Tab-separated table of N, CA and C in Angstrom:
chain	number	residue	atom	x	y	z
A	17	MET	N	-13.413	-4.126	11.193
A	17	MET	CA	-13.032	-5.506	11.348
A	17	MET	C	-11.673	-5.569	12.035
A	18	GLU	N	-11.423	-6.685	12.663
A	18	GLU	CA	-10.134	-6.872	13.337
A	18	GLU	C	-8.972	-6.917	12.342
A	19	HIS	N	-9.194	-7.536	11.197
A	19	HIS	CA	-8.117	-7.745	10.223
A	19	HIS	C	-8.539	-7.210	8.859
A	20	VAL	N	-8.560	-5.899	8.726
A	20	VAL	CA	-8.929	-5.280	7.454
A	20	VAL	C	-7.864	-5.651	6.427
A	21	PRO	N	-8.260	-6.109	5.240
A	21	PRO	CA	-7.263	-6.443	4.220
A	21	PRO	C	-6.354	-5.250	3.929
A	22	GLU	N	-5.077	-5.532	3.756
A	22	GLU	CA	-4.104	-4.462	3.533
A	22	GLU	C	-4.250	-3.807	2.160
A	23	TYR	N	-4.712	-4.575	1.192
A	23	TYR	CA	-4.793	-4.071	-0.177
A	23	TYR	C	-6.179	-4.313	-0.751
A	24	THR	N	-6.608	-3.386	-1.583
A	24	THR	CA	-7.814	-3.592	-2.369
A	24	THR	C	-7.441	-3.300	-3.815
A	25	SER	N	-8.105	-3.985	-4.719
A	25	SER	CA	-7.828	-3.767	-6.136
A	25	SER	C	-9.130	-3.675	-6.909
A	26	LEU	N	-9.079	-2.886	-7.960
A	26	LEU	CA	-10.211	-2.734	-8.870
A	26	LEU	C	-9.707	-3.039	-10.274
A	27	LEU	N	-10.347	-3.976	-10.931
A	27	LEU	CA	-10.052	-4.276	-12.321
A	27	LEU	C	-11.247	-3.798	-13.137
A	28	VAL	N	-11.013	-2.834	-14.001
A	28	VAL	CA	-12.089	-2.273	-14.813
A	28	VAL	C	-12.214	-3.124	-16.079
A	29	LEU	N	-13.298	-3.842	-16.152
A	29	LEU	CA	-13.573	-4.634	-17.352
A	29	LEU	C	-14.287	-3.782	-18.403
A	30	ARG	N	-15.056	-2.807	-17.914
A	30	ARG	CA	-15.742	-1.881	-18.815
A	30	ARG	C	-15.930	-0.577	-18.047
A	31	GLY	N	-15.405	0.508	-18.585
A	31	GLY	CA	-15.563	1.813	-17.951
A	31	GLY	C	-16.995	2.316	-18.088
A	32	ASP	N	-17.306	3.381	-17.375
A	32	ASP	CA	-18.639	3.974	-17.446
A	32	ASP	C	-18.798	4.641	-18.812
A	33	PRO	N	-19.727	4.159	-19.650
A	33	PRO	CA	-19.899	4.764	-20.968
A	33	PRO	C	-20.390	6.208	-20.894
A	34	ALA	N	-20.908	6.615	-19.741
A	34	ALA	CA	-21.379	7.988	-19.564
A	34	ALA	C	-20.276	8.893	-19.012
A	35	GLY	N	-19.079	8.338	-18.825
A	35	GLY	CA	-17.922	9.144	-18.455
A	35	GLY	C	-17.744	9.463	-16.989
A	36	GLY	N	-18.557	8.909	-16.106
A	36	GLY	CA	-18.415	9.194	-14.675
A	36	GLY	C	-17.633	8.122	-13.952
A	37	GLY	N	-17.777	8.120	-12.645
A	37	GLY	CA	-17.183	7.077	-11.817
A	37	GLY	C	-15.680	7.135	-11.674
A	38	ALA	N	-15.102	8.338	-11.642
A	38	ALA	CA	-13.659	8.441	-11.420
A	38	ALA	C	-13.315	7.906	-10.033
A	39	SER	N	-12.187	7.250	-9.916
A	39	SER	CA	-11.707	6.776	-8.619
A	39	SER	C	-11.078	7.943	-7.874
A	40	LEU	N	-11.405	8.065	-6.598
A	40	LEU	CA	-10.846	9.102	-5.742
A	40	LEU	C	-9.822	8.462	-4.811
A	41	LEU	N	-8.632	9.016	-4.762
A	41	LEU	CA	-7.546	8.469	-3.948
A	41	LEU	C	-6.992	9.574	-3.067
A	42	GLY	N	-7.047	9.357	-1.741
A	42	GLY	CA	-6.577	10.358	-0.796
A	42	GLY	C	-5.535	9.774	0.146
A	43	ASP	N	-4.530	10.561	0.470
A	43	ASP	CA	-3.431	10.135	1.332
A	43	ASP	C	-3.835	10.303	2.800
A	44	LEU	N	-4.165	9.189	3.447
A	44	LEU	CA	-4.644	9.211	4.833
A	44	LEU	C	-3.600	9.776	5.793
A	45	ARG	N	-2.352	9.401	5.626
A	45	ARG	CA	-1.307	9.859	6.546
A	45	ARG	C	-1.023	11.342	6.381
A	46	ALA	N	-1.005	11.819	5.141
A	46	ALA	CA	-0.782	13.246	4.921
A	46	ALA	C	-1.930	14.053	5.512
A	47	ALA	N	-3.149	13.569	5.345
A	47	ALA	CA	-4.303	14.265	5.920
A	47	ALA	C	-4.208	14.286	7.442
A	48	MET	N	-3.824	13.172	8.037
A	48	MET	CA	-3.701	13.104	9.493
A	48	MET	C	-2.619	14.064	9.972
A	49	ALA	N	-1.522	14.175	9.231
A	49	ALA	CA	-0.433	15.085	9.601
A	49	ALA	C	-0.889	16.539	9.559
A	50	GLY	N	-1.940	16.834	8.790
A	50	GLY	CA	-2.455	18.192	8.699
A	50	GLY	C	-3.341	18.603	9.856
A	51	LEU	N	-3.661	17.664	10.728
A	51	LEU	CA	-4.498	17.967	11.894
A	51	LEU	C	-3.642	18.335	13.091
A	52	GLY	N	-4.248	19.042	14.030
A	52	GLY	CA	-3.565	19.361	15.279
A	52	GLY	C	-3.549	18.152	16.203
A	53	GLU	N	-2.704	18.199	17.207
A	53	GLU	CA	-2.563	17.072	18.140
A	53	GLU	C	-3.863	16.783	18.880
A	54	ALA	N	-4.643	17.790	19.210
A	54	ALA	CA	-5.914	17.546	19.910
A	54	ALA	C	-6.865	16.726	19.039
A	55	ASP	N	-6.912	17.019	17.737
A	55	ASP	CA	-7.753	16.236	16.840
A	55	ASP	C	-7.221	14.807	16.696
A	56	ARG	N	-5.915	14.677	16.555
A	56	ARG	CA	-5.340	13.318	16.442
A	56	ARG	C	-5.620	12.516	17.713
A	57	GLN	N	-5.538	13.158	18.850
A	57	GLN	CA	-5.828	12.460	20.103
A	57	GLN	C	-7.286	12.024	20.147
A	58	ALA	N	-8.190	12.878	19.711
A	58	ALA	CA	-9.622	12.522	19.686
A	58	ALA	C	-9.866	11.338	18.759
A	59	LEU	N	-9.147	11.277	17.647
A	59	LEU	CA	-9.328	10.184	16.685
A	59	LEU	C	-8.693	8.878	17.154
A	60	ARG	N	-7.870	8.931	18.208
A	60	ARG	CA	-7.288	7.717	18.800
A	60	ARG	C	-8.258	7.020	19.769
A	61	GLU	N	-9.321	7.702	20.123
A	61	GLU	CA	-10.280	7.134	21.070
A	61	GLU	C	-11.142	6.077	20.382
A	62	PRO	N	-11.380	4.942	21.044
A	62	PRO	CA	-12.188	3.868	20.439
A	62	PRO	C	-13.686	4.135	20.601
A	63	VAL	N	-14.171	5.158	19.888
A	63	VAL	CA	-15.562	5.587	20.055
A	63	VAL	C	-16.299	5.764	18.728
A	64	PHE	N	-15.690	5.370	17.608
A	64	PHE	CA	-16.261	5.651	16.294
A	64	PHE	C	-16.944	4.429	15.695
A	65	PHE	N	-17.946	4.717	14.847
A	65	PHE	CA	-18.743	3.671	14.196
A	65	PHE	C	-18.838	3.957	12.703
A	66	GLU	N	-19.055	2.897	11.944
A	66	GLU	CA	-19.329	3.028	10.522
A	66	GLU	C	-19.965	1.739	10.030
A	67	GLY	N	-21.138	1.864	9.502
A	67	GLY	CA	-21.796	0.748	8.830
A	67	GLY	C	-22.047	-0.477	9.686
A	68	ARG	N	-22.206	-1.581	8.978
A	68	ARG	CA	-22.437	-2.882	9.611
A	68	ARG	C	-21.425	-3.855	9.046
A	69	ALA	N	-21.138	-4.887	9.799
A	69	ALA	CA	-20.206	-5.918	9.356
A	69	ALA	C	-20.868	-7.266	9.588
A	70	GLU	N	-21.440	-7.809	8.521
A	70	GLU	CA	-22.156	-9.078	8.633
A	70	GLU	C	-21.709	-10.038	7.538
A	71	ASN	N	-21.613	-11.295	7.877
A	71	ASN	CA	-21.331	-12.364	6.920
A	71	ASN	C	-20.027	-12.165	6.148
A	72	LEU	N	-19.025	-11.610	6.797
A	72	LEU	CA	-17.717	-11.447	6.176
A	72	LEU	C	-16.797	-12.556	6.663
A	73	ARG	N	-15.937	-13.029	5.793
A	73	ARG	CA	-15.036	-14.123	6.155
A	73	ARG	C	-13.591	-13.685	6.055
A	74	GLY	N	-12.766	-14.222	6.944
A	74	GLY	CA	-11.338	-13.987	6.882
A	74	GLY	C	-10.875	-12.636	7.388
A	75	VAL	N	-11.755	-11.870	8.003
A	75	VAL	CA	-11.370	-10.542	8.477
A	75	VAL	C	-11.558	-10.367	9.983
A	76	GLY	N	-11.927	-11.432	10.664
A	76	GLY	CA	-12.109	-11.363	12.101
A	76	GLY	C	-13.450	-10.767	12.488
A	77	ALA	N	-13.569	-10.507	13.759
A	77	ALA	CA	-14.818	-9.973	14.316
A	77	ALA	C	-14.905	-8.463	14.092
A	78	PRO	N	-16.117	-7.924	14.089
A	78	PRO	CA	-16.276	-6.476	13.958
A	78	PRO	C	-15.624	-5.748	15.128
A	79	ARG	N	-15.008	-4.622	14.842
A	79	ARG	CA	-14.469	-3.734	15.875
A	79	ARG	C	-15.375	-2.521	15.930
A	80	MET	N	-16.334	-2.576	16.796
A	80	MET	CA	-17.232	-1.442	16.950
A	80	MET	C	-17.515	-1.242	18.411
A	81	PRO	N	-17.205	-0.087	18.918
A	81	PRO	CA	-16.596	1.045	18.244
A	81	PRO	C	-15.106	0.798	17.975
A	82	PHE	N	-14.491	1.706	17.194
A	82	PHE	CA	-13.091	1.557	16.822
A	82	PHE	C	-12.399	2.913	16.872
A	83	THR	N	-11.075	2.879	16.783
A	83	THR	CA	-10.299	4.114	16.686
A	83	THR	C	-10.139	4.454	15.205
A	84	VAL	N	-10.136	5.716	14.875
A	84	VAL	CA	-9.826	6.128	13.504
A	84	VAL	C	-8.324	6.088	13.314
A	85	LEU	N	-7.580	6.570	14.296
A	85	LEU	CA	-6.117	6.620	14.214
A	85	LEU	C	-5.508	5.598	15.157
A	86	GLU	N	-4.703	4.744	14.592
A	86	GLU	CA	-3.971	3.742	15.368
A	86	GLU	C	-2.489	3.974	15.112
A	87	ASP	N	-1.732	4.307	16.164
A	87	ASP	CA	-0.312	4.600	16.011
A	87	ASP	C	0.512	3.328	15.945
A	88	GLY	N	1.609	3.399	15.198
A	88	GLY	CA	2.562	2.297	15.129
A	88	GLY	C	3.620	2.452	16.200
A	89	GLN	N	4.548	1.531	16.218
A	89	GLN	CA	5.613	1.549	17.226
A	89	GLN	C	6.532	2.754	17.063
A	90	ASP	N	6.617	3.297	15.850
A	90	ASP	CA	7.490	4.443	15.606
A	90	ASP	C	6.795	5.782	15.854
A	91	GLY	N	5.545	5.735	16.358
A	91	GLY	CA	4.792	6.954	16.622
A	91	GLY	C	4.079	7.501	15.396
A	92	GLN	N	4.343	6.934	14.248
A	92	GLN	CA	3.674	7.336	13.010
A	92	GLN	C	2.360	6.566	12.884
A	93	PRO	N	1.397	7.104	12.128
A	93	PRO	CA	0.137	6.373	11.956
A	93	PRO	C	0.379	5.007	11.310
A	94	ALA	N	-0.046	3.954	11.999
A	94	ALA	CA	0.055	2.602	11.442
A	94	ALA	C	-1.195	2.291	10.639
A	95	TRP	N	-2.293	2.877	11.041
A	95	TRP	CA	-3.562	2.579	10.400
A	95	TRP	C	-4.491	3.754	10.619
A	96	VAL	N	-5.134	4.192	9.573
A	96	VAL	CA	-6.171	5.202	9.671
A	96	VAL	C	-7.421	4.564	9.081
A	97	ARG	N	-8.360	4.249	9.941
A	97	ARG	CA	-9.614	3.618	9.502
A	97	ARG	C	-10.585	4.738	9.161
A	98	TRP	N	-10.963	4.801	7.892
A	98	TRP	CA	-11.782	5.913	7.457
A	98	TRP	C	-12.776	5.480	6.401
A	99	ALA	N	-13.965	6.008	6.511
A	99	ALA	CA	-14.986	5.898	5.471
A	99	ALA	C	-15.821	7.170	5.558
A	100	GLY	N	-16.084	7.784	4.436
A	100	GLY	CA	-16.875	9.010	4.409
A	100	GLY	C	-18.237	8.842	5.062
A	101	LYS	N	-18.745	7.600	5.054
A	101	LYS	CA	-20.055	7.330	5.669
A	101	LYS	C	-20.051	7.589	7.170
A	102	MET	N	-18.873	7.667	7.778
A	102	MET	CA	-18.795	7.930	9.217
A	102	MET	C	-19.430	9.275	9.556
A	103	LEU	N	-19.360	10.220	8.619
A	103	LEU	CA	-19.916	11.555	8.858
A	103	LEU	C	-21.427	11.516	9.029
A	104	ARG	N	-22.078	10.532	8.415
A	104	ARG	CA	-23.541	10.436	8.472
A	104	ARG	C	-24.038	9.385	9.453
A	105	ASP	N	-23.153	8.643	10.090
A	105	ASP	CA	-23.570	7.599	11.032
A	105	ASP	C	-24.019	8.257	12.331
A	106	PRO	N	-25.288	8.080	12.709
A	106	PRO	CA	-25.804	8.762	13.902
A	106	PRO	C	-25.090	8.355	15.191
A	107	ARG	N	-24.401	7.234	15.185
A	107	ARG	CA	-23.669	6.819	16.387
A	107	ARG	C	-22.447	7.696	16.631
A	108	ASN	N	-22.066	8.494	15.646
A	108	ASN	CA	-20.925	9.399	15.801
A	108	ASN	C	-21.345	10.817	16.173
A	109	THR	N	-22.621	11.007	16.472
A	109	THR	CA	-23.111	12.322	16.871
A	109	THR	C	-22.290	12.816	18.057
A	110	GLY	N	-21.909	14.061	17.997
A	110	GLY	CA	-21.067	14.630	19.049
A	110	GLY	C	-19.594	14.553	18.692
A	111	ARG	N	-19.262	13.779	17.667
A	111	ARG	CA	-17.873	13.641	17.235
A	111	ARG	C	-17.695	14.059	15.775
A	112	THR	N	-18.766	14.583	15.196
A	112	THR	CA	-18.708	14.888	13.770
A	112	THR	C	-17.769	16.048	13.451
A	113	ALA	N	-17.546	16.955	14.371
A	113	ALA	CA	-16.661	18.098	14.083
A	113	ALA	C	-15.247	17.614	13.777
A	114	VAL	N	-14.713	16.707	14.574
A	114	VAL	CA	-13.361	16.209	14.311
A	114	VAL	C	-13.345	15.363	13.036
A	115	LEU	N	-14.407	14.618	12.791
A	115	LEU	CA	-14.491	13.836	11.551
A	115	LEU	C	-14.552	14.757	10.335
A	116	GLU	N	-15.274	15.852	10.447
A	116	GLU	CA	-15.356	16.812	9.340
A	116	GLU	C	-14.009	17.483	9.089
A	117	ARG	N	-13.276	17.795	10.162
A	117	ARG	CA	-11.944	18.386	9.978
A	117	ARG	C	-11.019	17.394	9.278
A	118	PHE	N	-11.109	16.120	9.648
A	118	PHE	CA	-10.282	15.125	8.969
A	118	PHE	C	-10.709	14.988	7.508
A	119	ALA	N	-12.019	14.956	7.252
A	119	ALA	CA	-12.515	14.838	5.876
A	119	ALA	C	-12.014	16.001	5.020
A	120	THR	N	-11.993	17.199	5.578
A	120	THR	CA	-11.490	18.371	4.854
A	120	THR	C	-10.005	18.221	4.563
A	121	ALA	N	-9.235	17.770	5.550
A	121	ALA	CA	-7.796	17.557	5.343
A	121	ALA	C	-7.563	16.473	4.289
A	122	LEU	N	-8.366	15.416	4.317
A	122	LEU	CA	-8.223	14.331	3.341
A	122	LEU	C	-8.564	14.826	1.938
A	123	GLU	N	-9.577	15.655	1.834
A	123	GLU	CA	-9.971	16.203	0.534
A	123	GLU	C	-8.809	16.963	-0.111
A	124	GLN	N	-7.989	17.618	0.710
A	124	GLN	CA	-6.840	18.370	0.190
A	124	GLN	C	-5.781	17.460	-0.426
A	125	THR	N	-5.772	16.186	-0.064
A	125	THR	CA	-4.776	15.247	-0.586
A	125	THR	C	-5.347	14.351	-1.683
A	126	THR	N	-6.612	14.519	-2.014
A	126	THR	CA	-7.310	13.588	-2.902
A	126	THR	C	-7.158	13.960	-4.376
A	127	VAL	N	-6.915	12.941	-5.185
A	127	VAL	CA	-6.866	13.098	-6.640
A	127	VAL	C	-7.924	12.196	-7.253
A	128	ALA	N	-8.405	12.585	-8.423
A	128	ALA	CA	-9.383	11.786	-9.166
A	128	ALA	C	-8.677	11.152	-10.355
A	129	VAL	N	-8.911	9.849	-10.535
A	129	VAL	CA	-8.305	9.102	-11.627
A	129	VAL	C	-9.416	8.353	-12.352
A	130	THR	N	-9.533	8.580	-13.645
A	130	THR	CA	-10.532	7.855	-14.426
A	130	THR	C	-9.875	6.608	-15.007
A	131	LEU	N	-10.411	5.463	-14.627
A	131	LEU	CA	-9.862	4.190	-15.085
A	131	LEU	C	-10.656	3.695	-16.284
A	132	GLY	N	-9.963	3.416	-17.352
A	132	GLY	CA	-10.617	2.876	-18.536
A	132	GLY	C	-10.565	1.357	-18.542
A	133	ARG	N	-11.033	0.800	-19.649
A	133	ARG	CA	-11.097	-0.651	-19.825
A	133	ARG	C	-9.726	-1.294	-19.610
A	134	VAL	N	-9.749	-2.434	-18.960
A	134	VAL	CA	-8.587	-3.262	-18.598
A	134	VAL	C	-7.505	-2.499	-17.842
A	135	ARG	N	-7.930	-1.593	-17.006
A	135	ARG	CA	-7.010	-0.907	-16.090
A	135	ARG	C	-7.169	-1.539	-14.721
A	136	LEU	N	-6.061	-1.657	-14.013
A	136	LEU	CA	-6.043	-2.251	-12.683
A	136	LEU	C	-5.512	-1.217	-11.707
A	137	LEU	N	-6.239	-1.022	-10.635
A	137	LEU	CA	-5.815	-0.130	-9.566
A	137	LEU	C	-5.616	-0.978	-8.317
A	138	VAL	N	-4.435	-0.894	-7.714
A	138	VAL	CA	-4.147	-1.584	-6.464
A	138	VAL	C	-3.806	-0.513	-5.440
A	139	VAL	N	-4.484	-0.562	-4.302
A	139	VAL	CA	-4.342	0.474	-3.284
A	139	VAL	C	-3.997	-0.157	-1.946
A	140	GLY	N	-2.982	0.385	-1.291
A	140	GLY	CA	-2.653	0.001	0.073
A	140	GLY	C	-3.595	0.723	1.013
A	141	GLN	N	-4.485	-0.026	1.661
A	141	GLN	CA	-5.531	0.593	2.475
A	141	GLN	C	-5.013	1.217	3.762
A	142	ARG	N	-3.776	0.919	4.145
A	142	ARG	CA	-3.201	1.570	5.324
A	142	ARG	C	-2.741	2.982	4.993
A	143	ARG	N	-2.616	3.295	3.718
A	143	ARG	CA	-2.109	4.597	3.303
A	143	ARG	C	-3.119	5.424	2.509
A	144	ILE	N	-3.934	4.763	1.706
A	144	ILE	CA	-4.780	5.468	0.751
A	144	ILE	C	-6.257	5.205	1.015
A	145	ALA	N	-7.040	6.282	1.092
A	145	ALA	CA	-8.502	6.172	1.121
A	145	ALA	C	-8.958	6.119	-0.329
A	146	HIS	N	-9.980	5.338	-0.592
A	146	HIS	CA	-10.443	5.220	-1.973
A	146	HIS	C	-11.959	5.288	-2.020
A	147	GLY	N	-12.446	5.874	-3.077
A	147	GLY	CA	-13.875	5.995	-3.316
A	147	GLY	C	-14.064	6.293	-4.786
A	148	ARG	N	-15.232	6.806	-5.132
A	148	ARG	CA	-15.450	7.172	-6.530
A	148	ARG	C	-16.471	8.285	-6.623
A	149	THR	N	-16.424	8.970	-7.744
A	149	THR	CA	-17.431	9.973	-8.035
A	149	THR	C	-18.661	9.254	-8.592
A	150	ALA	N	-19.737	9.998	-8.737
A	150	ALA	CA	-20.974	9.422	-9.269
A	150	ALA	C	-20.776	8.960	-10.709
A	151	LEU	N	-21.496	7.908	-11.055
A	151	LEU	CA	-21.516	7.476	-12.444
A	151	LEU	C	-22.243	8.530	-13.268
A	152	GLY	N	-21.975	8.554	-14.569
A	152	GLY	CA	-22.708	9.441	-15.456
A	152	GLY	C	-24.140	8.952	-15.620
A	153	PRO	N	-24.967	9.673	-16.355
A	153	PRO	CA	-26.361	9.252	-16.549
A	153	PRO	C	-26.445	7.822	-17.092
A	154	GLN	N	-27.192	6.985	-16.406
A	154	GLN	CA	-27.288	5.575	-16.788
A	154	GLN	C	-28.573	5.250	-17.547
A	155	LYS	N	-29.517	6.170	-17.535
A	155	LYS	CA	-30.794	5.923	-18.211
A	155	LYS	C	-30.570	5.786	-19.716
A	156	GLY	N	-31.160	4.744	-20.265
A	156	GLY	CA	-31.079	4.522	-21.697
A	156	GLY	C	-29.859	3.752	-22.162
A	157	LEU	N	-28.980	3.370	-21.260
A	157	LEU	CA	-27.824	2.580	-21.674
A	157	LEU	C	-28.271	1.159	-22.015
A	158	ALA	N	-27.743	0.634	-23.072
A	158	ALA	CA	-28.094	-0.722	-23.489
A	158	ALA	C	-27.550	-1.738	-22.492
A	159	ASP	N	-28.256	-2.868	-22.366
A	159	ASP	CA	-27.771	-3.955	-21.516
A	159	ASP	C	-26.369	-4.350	-21.969
A	160	GLY	N	-25.538	-4.649	-21.007
A	160	GLY	CA	-24.179	-5.079	-21.311
A	160	GLY	C	-23.224	-3.951	-21.643
A	161	THR	N	-23.641	-2.708	-21.416
A	161	THR	CA	-22.741	-1.591	-21.708
A	161	THR	C	-22.376	-0.802	-20.457
A	162	ARG	N	-23.033	-1.081	-19.339
A	162	ARG	CA	-22.754	-0.325	-18.110
A	162	ARG	C	-21.379	-0.675	-17.560
A	163	ARG	N	-20.906	0.185	-16.687
A	163	ARG	CA	-19.609	-0.023	-16.024
A	163	ARG	C	-19.575	-1.391	-15.365
A	164	TRP	N	-18.422	-2.043	-15.476
A	164	TRP	CA	-18.253	-3.374	-14.891
A	164	TRP	C	-16.863	-3.429	-14.274
A	165	ILE	N	-16.832	-3.603	-12.982
A	165	ILE	CA	-15.574	-3.631	-12.227
A	165	ILE	C	-15.553	-4.862	-11.340
A	166	MET	N	-14.397	-5.479	-11.243
A	166	MET	CA	-14.196	-6.573	-10.291
A	166	MET	C	-13.289	-6.041	-9.190
A	167	GLN	N	-13.640	-6.391	-7.954
A	167	GLN	CA	-12.856	-5.944	-6.812
A	167	GLN	C	-12.334	-7.158	-6.066
A	168	ALA	N	-11.093	-7.064	-5.606
A	168	ALA	CA	-10.506	-8.118	-4.778
A	168	ALA	C	-9.720	-7.449	-3.660
A	169	LYS	N	-9.692	-8.112	-2.524
A	169	LYS	CA	-8.951	-7.609	-1.369
A	169	LYS	C	-7.934	-8.672	-0.968
A	170	ALA	N	-6.794	-8.220	-0.455
A	170	ALA	CA	-5.731	-9.160	-0.095
A	170	ALA	C	-4.946	-8.616	1.083
A	171	THR	N	-4.278	-9.517	1.749
A	171	THR	CA	-3.370	-9.141	2.830
A	171	THR	C	-2.174	-10.078	2.779
A	172	VAL	N	-1.075	-9.641	3.330
A	172	VAL	CA	0.125	-10.464	3.361
A	172	VAL	C	-0.043	-11.531	4.437
A	173	ASP	N	0.210	-12.765	4.077
A	173	ASP	CA	0.159	-13.879	5.024
A	173	ASP	C	1.480	-14.632	4.907
A	174	PRO	N	2.433	-14.365	5.820
A	174	PRO	CA	3.743	-15.005	5.726
A	174	PRO	C	3.682	-16.533	5.744
A	175	ALA	N	2.595	-17.111	6.280
A	175	ALA	CA	2.475	-18.566	6.333
A	175	ALA	C	1.916	-19.159	5.043
A	176	ALA	N	1.454	-18.311	4.124
A	176	ALA	CA	0.884	-18.811	2.872
A	176	ALA	C	1.963	-19.502	2.046
A	177	PRO	N	1.622	-20.578	1.342
A	177	PRO	CA	2.615	-21.315	0.542
A	177	PRO	C	3.385	-20.422	-0.437
A	178	ALA	N	2.719	-19.470	-1.081
A	178	ALA	CA	3.408	-18.602	-2.032
A	178	ALA	C	4.486	-17.779	-1.341
A	179	HIS	N	4.179	-17.269	-0.149
A	179	HIS	CA	5.177	-16.479	0.572
A	179	HIS	C	6.306	-17.354	1.085
A	180	GLN	N	6.009	-18.574	1.464
A	180	GLN	CA	7.052	-19.501	1.901
A	180	GLN	C	8.012	-19.792	0.746
A	181	ALA	N	7.461	-20.018	-0.447
A	181	ALA	CA	8.294	-20.285	-1.620
A	181	ALA	C	9.160	-19.073	-1.945
A	182	LEU	N	8.586	-17.874	-1.855
A	182	LEU	CA	9.357	-16.658	-2.113
A	182	LEU	C	10.465	-16.486	-1.084
A	183	ALA	N	10.147	-16.746	0.178
A	183	ALA	CA	11.152	-16.623	1.245
A	183	ALA	C	12.281	-17.619	1.020
A	184	GLY	N	11.943	-18.840	0.607
A	184	GLY	CA	12.962	-19.853	0.330
A	184	GLY	C	13.841	-19.462	-0.842
A	185	ALA	N	13.236	-18.906	-1.887
A	185	ALA	CA	13.995	-18.476	-3.053
A	185	ALA	C	14.931	-17.321	-2.696
A	186	ALA	N	14.457	-16.399	-1.867
A	186	ALA	CA	15.299	-15.271	-1.444
A	186	ALA	C	16.462	-15.766	-0.603
A	187	ALA	N	16.208	-16.721	0.280
A	187	ALA	CA	17.282	-17.289	1.104
A	187	ALA	C	18.315	-17.980	0.216
A	188	GLY	N	17.864	-18.687	-0.800
A	188	GLY	CA	18.774	-19.359	-1.726
A	188	GLY	C	19.648	-18.376	-2.462
A	189	ARG	N	19.095	-17.222	-2.872
A	189	ARG	CA	19.875	-16.206	-3.563
A	189	ARG	C	20.935	-15.623	-2.623
A	190	ARG	N	20.584	-15.439	-1.337
A	190	ARG	CA	21.557	-14.911	-0.384
A	190	ARG	C	22.706	-15.900	-0.177
A	191	ASN	N	22.406	-17.196	-0.156
A	191	ASN	CA	23.441	-18.203	0.050
A	191	ASN	C	24.337	-18.350	-1.174
A	192	ASP	N	23.811	-18.025	-2.360
A	192	ASP	CA	24.601	-18.131	-3.594
A	192	ASP	C	25.579	-16.971	-3.731
A	193	ALA	N	25.344	-15.887	-3.036
A	193	ALA	CA	26.154	-14.669	-3.217
A	193	ALA	C	27.532	-14.780	-2.680
């Protein structure tokens, strides 16, 4: 998408009673730094695909194909667009070797975190890749006992009323000093 939300959050209302579904968190920038310049250059090319983008609101038009690595003004990665599903997308045939090298580098930075009931995870999507391990065995679980998570995505909008109020309050504090 043109405007991928900067943050995603998971609120665990009920953890997996079978003990699975750990959240996986990987440092996209550290993984990118572990690649050679030739791989980083290949990932800057707008030739990659992942999934479909239909009926989404507030995120702009689909960017397909897209670059995996988008540099910022300081030469550092500003955005690393990544999804493990890219490895299996047939439109990326011929480019899977560089994607696999990145996936391996990302795996080296990944930690697993098991979130229990009423835990909230907020992730900056420009820095952290997120996923989960498989749920534990679900057969035989009683209704109303399975894992239940709410997800929300957000981005900073300086024109939003809340940000305007915060900016005004900060300006007032500076003038009081």
